[in-house]
PDB file of C-alpha atoms in Angstrom:
ATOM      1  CA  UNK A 754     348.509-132.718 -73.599  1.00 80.00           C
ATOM      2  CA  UNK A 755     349.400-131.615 -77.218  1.00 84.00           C
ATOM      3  CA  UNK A 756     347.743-130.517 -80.228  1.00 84.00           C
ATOM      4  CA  UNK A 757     344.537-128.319 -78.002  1.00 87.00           C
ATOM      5  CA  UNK A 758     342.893-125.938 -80.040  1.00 87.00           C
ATOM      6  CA  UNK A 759     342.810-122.960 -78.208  1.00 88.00           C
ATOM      7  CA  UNK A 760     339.283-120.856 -78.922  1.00 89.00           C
ATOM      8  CA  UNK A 761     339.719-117.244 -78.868  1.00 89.00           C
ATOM      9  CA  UNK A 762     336.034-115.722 -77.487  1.00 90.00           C
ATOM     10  CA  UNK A 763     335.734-111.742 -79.354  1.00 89.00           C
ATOM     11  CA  UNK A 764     332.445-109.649 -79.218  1.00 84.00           C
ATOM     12  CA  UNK A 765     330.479-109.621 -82.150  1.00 81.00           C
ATOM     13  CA  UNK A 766     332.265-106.553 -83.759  1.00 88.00           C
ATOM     14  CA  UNK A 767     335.546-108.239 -83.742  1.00 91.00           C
ATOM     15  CA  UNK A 768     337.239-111.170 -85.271  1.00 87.00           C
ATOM     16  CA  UNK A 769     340.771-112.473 -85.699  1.00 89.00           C
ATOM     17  CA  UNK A 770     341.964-112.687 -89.149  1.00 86.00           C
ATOM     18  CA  UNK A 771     345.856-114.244 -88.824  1.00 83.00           C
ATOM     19  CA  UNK A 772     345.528-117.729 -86.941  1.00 71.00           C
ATOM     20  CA  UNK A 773     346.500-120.300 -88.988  1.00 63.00           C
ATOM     21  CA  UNK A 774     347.676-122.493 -86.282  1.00 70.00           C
ATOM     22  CA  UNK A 775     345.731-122.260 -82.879  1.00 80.00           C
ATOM     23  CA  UNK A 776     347.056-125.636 -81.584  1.00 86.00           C
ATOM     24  CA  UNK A 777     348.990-125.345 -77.912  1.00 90.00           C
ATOM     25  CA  UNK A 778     349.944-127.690 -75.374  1.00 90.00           C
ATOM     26  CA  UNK A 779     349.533-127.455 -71.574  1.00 91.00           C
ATOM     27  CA  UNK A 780     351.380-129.310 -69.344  1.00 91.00           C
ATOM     28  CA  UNK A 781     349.639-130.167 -65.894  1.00 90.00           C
ATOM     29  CA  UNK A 782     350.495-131.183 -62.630  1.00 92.00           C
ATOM     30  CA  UNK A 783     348.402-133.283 -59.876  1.00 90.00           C
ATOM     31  CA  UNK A 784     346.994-136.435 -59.141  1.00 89.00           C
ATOM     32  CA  UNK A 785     347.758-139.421 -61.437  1.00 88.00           C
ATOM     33  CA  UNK A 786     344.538-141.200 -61.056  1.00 89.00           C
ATOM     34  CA  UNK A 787     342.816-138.131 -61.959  1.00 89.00           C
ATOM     35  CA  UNK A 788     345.315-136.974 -65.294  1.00 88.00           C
ATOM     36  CA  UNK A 789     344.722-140.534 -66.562  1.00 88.00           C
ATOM     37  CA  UNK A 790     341.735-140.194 -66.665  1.00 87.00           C
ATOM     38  CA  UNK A 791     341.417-137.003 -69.043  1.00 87.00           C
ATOM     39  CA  UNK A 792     341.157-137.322 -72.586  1.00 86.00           C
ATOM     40  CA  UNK A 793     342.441-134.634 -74.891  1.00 84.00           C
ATOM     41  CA  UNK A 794     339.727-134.785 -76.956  1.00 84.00           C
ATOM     42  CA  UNK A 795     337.239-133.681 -74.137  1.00 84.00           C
ATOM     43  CA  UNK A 796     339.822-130.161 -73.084  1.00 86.00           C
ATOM     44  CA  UNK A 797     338.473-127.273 -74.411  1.00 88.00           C
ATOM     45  CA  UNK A 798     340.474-124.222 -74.257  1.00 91.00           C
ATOM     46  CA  UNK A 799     339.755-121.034 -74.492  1.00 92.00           C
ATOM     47  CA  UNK A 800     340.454-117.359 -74.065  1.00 92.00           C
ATOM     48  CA  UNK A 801     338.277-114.565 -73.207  1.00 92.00           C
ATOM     49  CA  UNK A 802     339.779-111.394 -75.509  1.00 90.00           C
ATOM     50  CA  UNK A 803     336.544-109.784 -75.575  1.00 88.00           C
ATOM     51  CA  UNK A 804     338.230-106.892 -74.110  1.00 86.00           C
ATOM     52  CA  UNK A 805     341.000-106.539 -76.549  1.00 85.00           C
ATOM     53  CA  UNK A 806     341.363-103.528 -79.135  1.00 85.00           C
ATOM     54  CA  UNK A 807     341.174-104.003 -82.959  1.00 88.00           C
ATOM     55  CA  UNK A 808     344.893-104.601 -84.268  1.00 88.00           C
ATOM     56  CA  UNK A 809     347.779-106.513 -84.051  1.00 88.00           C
ATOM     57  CA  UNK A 810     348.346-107.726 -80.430  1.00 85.00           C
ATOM     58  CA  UNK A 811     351.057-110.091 -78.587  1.00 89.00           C
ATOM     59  CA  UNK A 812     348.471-112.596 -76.358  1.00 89.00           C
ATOM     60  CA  UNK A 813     349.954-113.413 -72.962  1.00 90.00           C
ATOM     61  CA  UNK A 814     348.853-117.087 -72.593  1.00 91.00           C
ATOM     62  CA  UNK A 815     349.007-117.675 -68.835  1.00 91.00           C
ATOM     63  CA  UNK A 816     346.983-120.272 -66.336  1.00 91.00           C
ATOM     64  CA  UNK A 817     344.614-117.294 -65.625  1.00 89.00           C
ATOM     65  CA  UNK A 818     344.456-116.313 -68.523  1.00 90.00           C
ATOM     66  CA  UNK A 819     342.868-119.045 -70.284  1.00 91.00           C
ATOM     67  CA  UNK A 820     339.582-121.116 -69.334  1.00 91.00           C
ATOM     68  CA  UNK A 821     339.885-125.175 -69.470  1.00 90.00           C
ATOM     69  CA  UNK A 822     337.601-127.333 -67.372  1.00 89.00           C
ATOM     70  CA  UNK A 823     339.967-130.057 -65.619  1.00 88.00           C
ATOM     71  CA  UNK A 824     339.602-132.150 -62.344  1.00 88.00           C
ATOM     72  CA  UNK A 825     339.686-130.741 -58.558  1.00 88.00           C
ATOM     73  CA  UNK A 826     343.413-130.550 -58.020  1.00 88.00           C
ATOM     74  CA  UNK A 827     344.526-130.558 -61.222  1.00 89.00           C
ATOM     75  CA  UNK A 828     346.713-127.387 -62.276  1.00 91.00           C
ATOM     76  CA  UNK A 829     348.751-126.011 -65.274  1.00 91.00           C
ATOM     77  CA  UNK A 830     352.159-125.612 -65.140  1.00 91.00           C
ATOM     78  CA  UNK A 831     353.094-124.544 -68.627  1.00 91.00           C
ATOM     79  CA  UNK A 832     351.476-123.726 -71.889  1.00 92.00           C
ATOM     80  CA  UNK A 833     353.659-123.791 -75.168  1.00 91.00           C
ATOM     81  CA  UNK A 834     353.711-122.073 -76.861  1.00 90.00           C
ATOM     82  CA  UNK A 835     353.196-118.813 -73.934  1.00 89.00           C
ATOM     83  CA  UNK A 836     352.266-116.422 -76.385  1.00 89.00           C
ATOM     84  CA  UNK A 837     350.322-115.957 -79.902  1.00 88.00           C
ATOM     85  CA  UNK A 838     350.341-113.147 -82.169  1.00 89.00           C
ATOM     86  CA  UNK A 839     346.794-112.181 -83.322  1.00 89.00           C
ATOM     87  CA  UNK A 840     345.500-109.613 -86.223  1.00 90.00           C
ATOM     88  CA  UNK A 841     341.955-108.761 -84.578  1.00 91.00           C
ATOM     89  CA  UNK A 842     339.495-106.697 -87.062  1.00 91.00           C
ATOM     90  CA  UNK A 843     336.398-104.689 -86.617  1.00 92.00           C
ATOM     91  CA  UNK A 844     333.418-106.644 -88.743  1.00 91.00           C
ATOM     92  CA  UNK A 845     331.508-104.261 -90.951  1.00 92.00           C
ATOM     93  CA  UNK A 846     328.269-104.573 -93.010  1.00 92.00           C
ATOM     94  CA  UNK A 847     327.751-103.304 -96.214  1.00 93.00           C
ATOM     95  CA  UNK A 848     325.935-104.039 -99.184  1.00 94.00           C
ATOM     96  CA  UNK A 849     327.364-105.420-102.485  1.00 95.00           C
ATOM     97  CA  UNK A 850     326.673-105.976-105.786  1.00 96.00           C
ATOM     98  CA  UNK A 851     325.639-108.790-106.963  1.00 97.00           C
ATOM     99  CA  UNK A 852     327.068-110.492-110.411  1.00 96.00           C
ATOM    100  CA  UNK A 853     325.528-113.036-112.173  1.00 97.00           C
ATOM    101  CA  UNK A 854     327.773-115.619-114.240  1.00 97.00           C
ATOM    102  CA  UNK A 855     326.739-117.452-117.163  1.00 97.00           C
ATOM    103  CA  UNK A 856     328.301-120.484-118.792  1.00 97.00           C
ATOM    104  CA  UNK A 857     327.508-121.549-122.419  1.00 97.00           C
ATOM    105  CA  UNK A 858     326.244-119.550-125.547  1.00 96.00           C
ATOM    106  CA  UNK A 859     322.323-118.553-126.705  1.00 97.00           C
ATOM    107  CA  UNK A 860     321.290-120.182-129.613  1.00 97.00           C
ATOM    108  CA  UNK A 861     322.753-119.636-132.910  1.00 95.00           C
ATOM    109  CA  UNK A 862     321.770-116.106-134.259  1.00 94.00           C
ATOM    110  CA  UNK A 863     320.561-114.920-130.470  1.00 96.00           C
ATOM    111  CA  UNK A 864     322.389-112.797-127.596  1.00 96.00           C
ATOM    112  CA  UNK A 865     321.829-111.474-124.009  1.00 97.00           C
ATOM    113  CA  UNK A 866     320.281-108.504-124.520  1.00 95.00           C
ATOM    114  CA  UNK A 867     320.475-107.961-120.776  1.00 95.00           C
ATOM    115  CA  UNK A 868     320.556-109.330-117.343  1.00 97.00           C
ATOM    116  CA  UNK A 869     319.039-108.499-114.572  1.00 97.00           C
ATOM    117  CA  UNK A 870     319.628-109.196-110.341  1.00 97.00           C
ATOM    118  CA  UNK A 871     316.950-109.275-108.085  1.00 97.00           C
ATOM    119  CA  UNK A 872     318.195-108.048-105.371  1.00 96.00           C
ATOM    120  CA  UNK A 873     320.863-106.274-107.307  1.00 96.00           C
ATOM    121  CA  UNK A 874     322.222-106.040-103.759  1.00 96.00           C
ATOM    122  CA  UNK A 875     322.830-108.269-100.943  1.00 95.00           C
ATOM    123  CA  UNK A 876     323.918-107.290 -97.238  1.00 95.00           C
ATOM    124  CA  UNK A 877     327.335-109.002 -96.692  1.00 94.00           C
ATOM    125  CA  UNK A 878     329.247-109.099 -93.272  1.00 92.00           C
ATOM    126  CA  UNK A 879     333.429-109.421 -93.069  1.00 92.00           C
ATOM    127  CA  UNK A 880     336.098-108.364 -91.297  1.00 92.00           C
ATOM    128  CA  UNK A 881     337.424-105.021 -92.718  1.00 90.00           C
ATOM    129  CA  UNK A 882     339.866-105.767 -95.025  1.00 87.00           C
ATOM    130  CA  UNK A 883     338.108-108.284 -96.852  1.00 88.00           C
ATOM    131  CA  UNK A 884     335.072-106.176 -97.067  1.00 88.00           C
ATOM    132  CA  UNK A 885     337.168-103.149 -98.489  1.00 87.00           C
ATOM    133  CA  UNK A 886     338.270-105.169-101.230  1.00 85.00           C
ATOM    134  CA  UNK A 887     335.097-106.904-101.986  1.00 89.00           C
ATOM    135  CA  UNK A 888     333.596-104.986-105.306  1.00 92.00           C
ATOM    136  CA  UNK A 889     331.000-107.458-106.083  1.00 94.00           C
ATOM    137  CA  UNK A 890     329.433-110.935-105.127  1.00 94.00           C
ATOM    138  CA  UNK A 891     328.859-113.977-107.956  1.00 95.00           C
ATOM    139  CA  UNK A 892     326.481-115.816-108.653  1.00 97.00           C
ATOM    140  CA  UNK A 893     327.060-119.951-109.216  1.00 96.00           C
ATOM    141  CA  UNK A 894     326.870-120.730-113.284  1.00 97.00           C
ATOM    142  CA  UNK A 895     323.810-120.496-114.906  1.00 98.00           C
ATOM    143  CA  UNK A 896     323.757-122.123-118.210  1.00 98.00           C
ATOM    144  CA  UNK A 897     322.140-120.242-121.028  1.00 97.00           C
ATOM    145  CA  UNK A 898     323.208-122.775-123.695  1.00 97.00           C
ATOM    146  CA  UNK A 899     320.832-122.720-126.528  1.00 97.00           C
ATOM    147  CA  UNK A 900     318.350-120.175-124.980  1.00 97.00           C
ATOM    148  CA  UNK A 901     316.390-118.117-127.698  1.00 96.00           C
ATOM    149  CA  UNK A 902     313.688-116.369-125.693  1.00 96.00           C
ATOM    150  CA  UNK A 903     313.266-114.554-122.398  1.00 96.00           C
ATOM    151  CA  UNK A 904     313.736-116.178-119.159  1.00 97.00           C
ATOM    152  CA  UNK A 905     314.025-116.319-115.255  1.00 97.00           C
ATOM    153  CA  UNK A 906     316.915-118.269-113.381  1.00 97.00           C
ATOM    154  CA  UNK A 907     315.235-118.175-109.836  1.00 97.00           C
ATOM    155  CA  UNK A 908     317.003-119.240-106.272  1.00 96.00           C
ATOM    156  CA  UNK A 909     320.357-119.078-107.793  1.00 97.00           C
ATOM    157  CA  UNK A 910     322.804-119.643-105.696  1.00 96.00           C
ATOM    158  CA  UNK A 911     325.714-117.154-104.340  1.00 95.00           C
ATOM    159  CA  UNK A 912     329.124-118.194-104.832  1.00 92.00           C
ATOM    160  CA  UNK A 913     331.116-117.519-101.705  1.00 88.00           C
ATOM    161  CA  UNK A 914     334.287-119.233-101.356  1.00 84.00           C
ATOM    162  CA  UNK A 915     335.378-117.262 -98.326  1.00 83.00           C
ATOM    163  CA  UNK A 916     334.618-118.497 -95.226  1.00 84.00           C
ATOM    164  CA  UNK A 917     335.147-115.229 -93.384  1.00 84.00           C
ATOM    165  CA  UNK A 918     332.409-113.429 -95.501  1.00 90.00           C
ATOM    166  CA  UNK A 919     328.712-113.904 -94.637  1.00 89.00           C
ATOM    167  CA  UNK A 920     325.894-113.165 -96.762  1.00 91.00           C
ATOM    168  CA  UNK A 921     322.325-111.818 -94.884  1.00 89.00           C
ATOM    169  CA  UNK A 922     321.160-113.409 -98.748  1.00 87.00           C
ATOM    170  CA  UNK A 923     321.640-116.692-100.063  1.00 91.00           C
ATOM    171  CA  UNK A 924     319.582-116.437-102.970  1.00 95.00           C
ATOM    172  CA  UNK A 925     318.662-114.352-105.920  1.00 97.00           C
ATOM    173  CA  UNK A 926     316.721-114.212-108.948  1.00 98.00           C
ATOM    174  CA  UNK A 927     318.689-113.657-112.704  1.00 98.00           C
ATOM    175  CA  UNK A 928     316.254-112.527-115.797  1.00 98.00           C
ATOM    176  CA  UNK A 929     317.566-112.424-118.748  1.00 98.00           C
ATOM    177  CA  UNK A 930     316.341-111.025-121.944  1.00 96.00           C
ATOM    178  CA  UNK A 931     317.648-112.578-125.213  1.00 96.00           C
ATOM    179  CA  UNK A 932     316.487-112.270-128.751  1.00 95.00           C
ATOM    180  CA  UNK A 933     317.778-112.070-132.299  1.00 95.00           C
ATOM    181  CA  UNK A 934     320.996-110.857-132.563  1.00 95.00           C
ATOM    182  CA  UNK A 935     321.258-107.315-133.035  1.00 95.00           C
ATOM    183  CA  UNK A 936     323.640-104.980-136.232  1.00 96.00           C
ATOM    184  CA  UNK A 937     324.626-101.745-137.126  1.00 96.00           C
ATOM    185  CA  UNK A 938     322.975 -99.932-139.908  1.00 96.00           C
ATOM    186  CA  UNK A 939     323.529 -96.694-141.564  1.00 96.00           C
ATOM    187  CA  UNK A 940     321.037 -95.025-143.586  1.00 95.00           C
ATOM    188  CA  UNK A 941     320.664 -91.387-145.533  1.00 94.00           C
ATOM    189  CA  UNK A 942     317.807 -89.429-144.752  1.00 93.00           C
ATOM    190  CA  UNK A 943     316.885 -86.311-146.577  1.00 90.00           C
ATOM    191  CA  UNK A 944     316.310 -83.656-144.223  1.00 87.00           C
ATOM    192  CA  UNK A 945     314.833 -80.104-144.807  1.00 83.00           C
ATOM    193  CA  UNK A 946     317.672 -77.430-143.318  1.00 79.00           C
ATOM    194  CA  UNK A 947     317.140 -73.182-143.423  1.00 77.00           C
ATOM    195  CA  UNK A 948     320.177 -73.693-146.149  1.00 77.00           C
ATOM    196  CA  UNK A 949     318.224 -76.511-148.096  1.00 82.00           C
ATOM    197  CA  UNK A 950     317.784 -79.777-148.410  1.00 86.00           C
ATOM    198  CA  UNK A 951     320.717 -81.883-147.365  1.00 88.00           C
ATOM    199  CA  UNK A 952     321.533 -85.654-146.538  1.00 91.00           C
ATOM    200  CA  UNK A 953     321.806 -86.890-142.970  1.00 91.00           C
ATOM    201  CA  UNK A 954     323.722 -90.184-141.712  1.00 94.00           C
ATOM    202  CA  UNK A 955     322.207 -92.221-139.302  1.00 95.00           C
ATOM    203  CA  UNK A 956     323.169 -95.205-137.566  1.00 96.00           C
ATOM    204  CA  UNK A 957     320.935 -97.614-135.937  1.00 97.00           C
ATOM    205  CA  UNK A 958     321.590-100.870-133.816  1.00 97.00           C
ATOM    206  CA  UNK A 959     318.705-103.485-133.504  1.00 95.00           C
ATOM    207  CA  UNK A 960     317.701-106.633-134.950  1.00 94.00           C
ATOM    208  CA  UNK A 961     318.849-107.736-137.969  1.00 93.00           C
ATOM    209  CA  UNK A 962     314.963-108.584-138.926  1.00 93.00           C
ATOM    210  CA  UNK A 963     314.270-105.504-137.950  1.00 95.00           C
ATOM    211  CA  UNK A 964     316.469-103.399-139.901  1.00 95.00           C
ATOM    212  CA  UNK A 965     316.868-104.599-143.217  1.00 93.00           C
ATOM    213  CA  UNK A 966     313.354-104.569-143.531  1.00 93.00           C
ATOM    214  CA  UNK A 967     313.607-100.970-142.564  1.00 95.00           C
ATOM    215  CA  UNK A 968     313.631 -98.105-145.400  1.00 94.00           C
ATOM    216  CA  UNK A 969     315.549 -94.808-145.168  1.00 93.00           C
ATOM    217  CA  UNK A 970     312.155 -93.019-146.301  1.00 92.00           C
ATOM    218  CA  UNK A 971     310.810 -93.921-142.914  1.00 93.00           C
ATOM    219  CA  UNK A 972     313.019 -91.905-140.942  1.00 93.00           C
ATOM    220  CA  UNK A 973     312.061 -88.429-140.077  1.00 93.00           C
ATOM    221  CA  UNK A 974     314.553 -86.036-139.175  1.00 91.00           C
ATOM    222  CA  UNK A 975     313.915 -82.064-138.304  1.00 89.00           C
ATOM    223  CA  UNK A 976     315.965 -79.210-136.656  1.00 86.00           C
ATOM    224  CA  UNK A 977     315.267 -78.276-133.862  1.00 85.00           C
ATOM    225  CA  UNK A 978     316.571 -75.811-130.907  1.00 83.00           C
ATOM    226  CA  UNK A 979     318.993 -77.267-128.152  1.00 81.00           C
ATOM    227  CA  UNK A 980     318.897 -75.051-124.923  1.00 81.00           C
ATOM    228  CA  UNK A 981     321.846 -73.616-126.092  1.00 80.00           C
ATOM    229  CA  UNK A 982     319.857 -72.203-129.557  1.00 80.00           C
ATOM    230  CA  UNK A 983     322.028 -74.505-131.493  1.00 83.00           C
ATOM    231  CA  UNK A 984     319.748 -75.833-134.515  1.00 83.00           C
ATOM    232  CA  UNK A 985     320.386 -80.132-134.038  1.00 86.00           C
ATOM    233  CA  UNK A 986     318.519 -82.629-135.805  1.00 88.00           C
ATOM    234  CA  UNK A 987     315.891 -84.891-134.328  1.00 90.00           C
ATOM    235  CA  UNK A 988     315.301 -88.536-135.538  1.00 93.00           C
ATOM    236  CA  UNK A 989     311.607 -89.764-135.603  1.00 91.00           C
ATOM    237  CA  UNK A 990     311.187 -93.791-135.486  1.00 93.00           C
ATOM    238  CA  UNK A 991     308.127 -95.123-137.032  1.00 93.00           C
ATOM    239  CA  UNK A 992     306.236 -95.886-133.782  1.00 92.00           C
ATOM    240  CA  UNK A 993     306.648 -99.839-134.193  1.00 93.00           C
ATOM    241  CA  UNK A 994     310.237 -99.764-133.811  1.00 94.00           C
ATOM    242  CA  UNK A 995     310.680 -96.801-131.392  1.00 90.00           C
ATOM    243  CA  UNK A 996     311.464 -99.424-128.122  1.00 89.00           C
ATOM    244  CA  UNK A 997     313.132-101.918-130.291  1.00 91.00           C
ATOM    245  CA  UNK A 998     315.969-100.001-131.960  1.00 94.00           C
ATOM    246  CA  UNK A 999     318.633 -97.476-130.617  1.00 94.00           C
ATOM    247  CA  UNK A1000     319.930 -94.493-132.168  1.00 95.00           C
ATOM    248  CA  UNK A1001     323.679 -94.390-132.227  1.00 95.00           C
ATOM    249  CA  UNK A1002     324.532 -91.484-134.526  1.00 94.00           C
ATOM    250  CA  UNK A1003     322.261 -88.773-136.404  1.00 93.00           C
ATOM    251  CA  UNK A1004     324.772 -86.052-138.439  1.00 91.00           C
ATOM    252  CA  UNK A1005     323.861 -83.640-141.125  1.00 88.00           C
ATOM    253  CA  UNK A1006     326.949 -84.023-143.803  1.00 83.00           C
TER     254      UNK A1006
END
């Protein structure tokens, strides 16, 4: 009987990560009436190697060695091929980012502020060397073509293309926050120093709305003490802009 797929059985902890081909054939001896009337597609074979260390191993295939249910009388005589070389891993859980991937652009004068993963985790299960390797886990496309406001991708799906990985997850939840696009601005404030007045530069990122509406005589900047005593200046937002804008450089010329 040729072309048997031979089922390794491993304890939960292990798993074999090098059998591309599992096929064997047995050869049998005993009555005729009786080998007639087996059908290969009813043999399952299989091999107890829940005893077997994590590593690469030589597996002995013998007649006692392997489990196949066949008629009273019946007996193997040969198995081909007689031996199998096996890579057997430990299977480890750990938990992994998770990534979510976008396809298409936000409306014309909008971007992604930011995106966010709920869970920003997931529990994934794999054989050791694929869960070494694993940095993060993606997300299936999510298409933010033409978006121009807030919104919630929910049940997205995880894209896992390898079968050897399981997720305790199959689902997550993407937010995204998008608005107008956002510039760089640099102003000159006056600021009050123990030397004088002097001129400070200061650049701003935010919306374009935002900022060019914004004047220089706004910004408030003082001196103050770092924990070092080092005098450094301070930049004040007017209070309607404070969560809206983000202070990339302050520097007294």
């Amino acid at each position: 009987f040729n072309n048997l797929t031979l089922q390794p059985r491993l304890s939960n902890n292990f798993e074999i990560t090098n059998l591309p081909n599992n096929e064997i054939a047995l050869v049998i001896t005993g009555d005729k009436r009786k080998i007639d009337q087996i059908r290969s597609e009813n043999l399952i074979v299989s091999i107890d190697l829940t005893d077997v260390q994590a590593g690469e191993q030589i597996i002995q295939l013998t007649p006692d060695s392997i489990n196949v249910e066949l008629p009273t009388g019946v007996k193997i005589i040969e198995i081909q091929p007689n031996k199998i070389p096996v890579k057997i891993e430990t299977v480890e859980e750990r938990e992994i980012p998770v990534r979510a991937e976008t396809e298409g652009k936000p409306a014309e004068g909008f971007e992604v502020y930011s995106t966010t993963v709920l869970p920003q985790k997931i529990r994934v299960r794999a054989p050791s060397s694929f869960i070494k390797s694993l940095e993060f886990v993606s997300t299936e496309r999510i298409n933010i073509a033409d978006r121009s406001s807030d919104f919630t991708a929910q049940k997205v799906s995880l894209n896992i293309l390898n079968p050897r990985i399981t997720t305790f997850d199959t689902v997550v939840d993407v937010s995204f926050r998008i608005s107008e696009k956002r510039i760089e601005r640099l102003y000159v404030v006056s600021v009050q120093t123990e030397n004088g007045e002097k001129k400070a530069s200061v650049v701003l990122f935010g919306a374009g709305s935002i900022l060019n509406n914004l004047a220089a005589e706004s910004l408030k900047i003082e001196q103050i003490e770092n924990d070092s005593g080092e005098k450094v200046p301070q930049l004040t937002l007017p209070d309607e802009i404070k969560d809206k804008v983000e202070v990339r450089k302050v520097r007294i010329n």
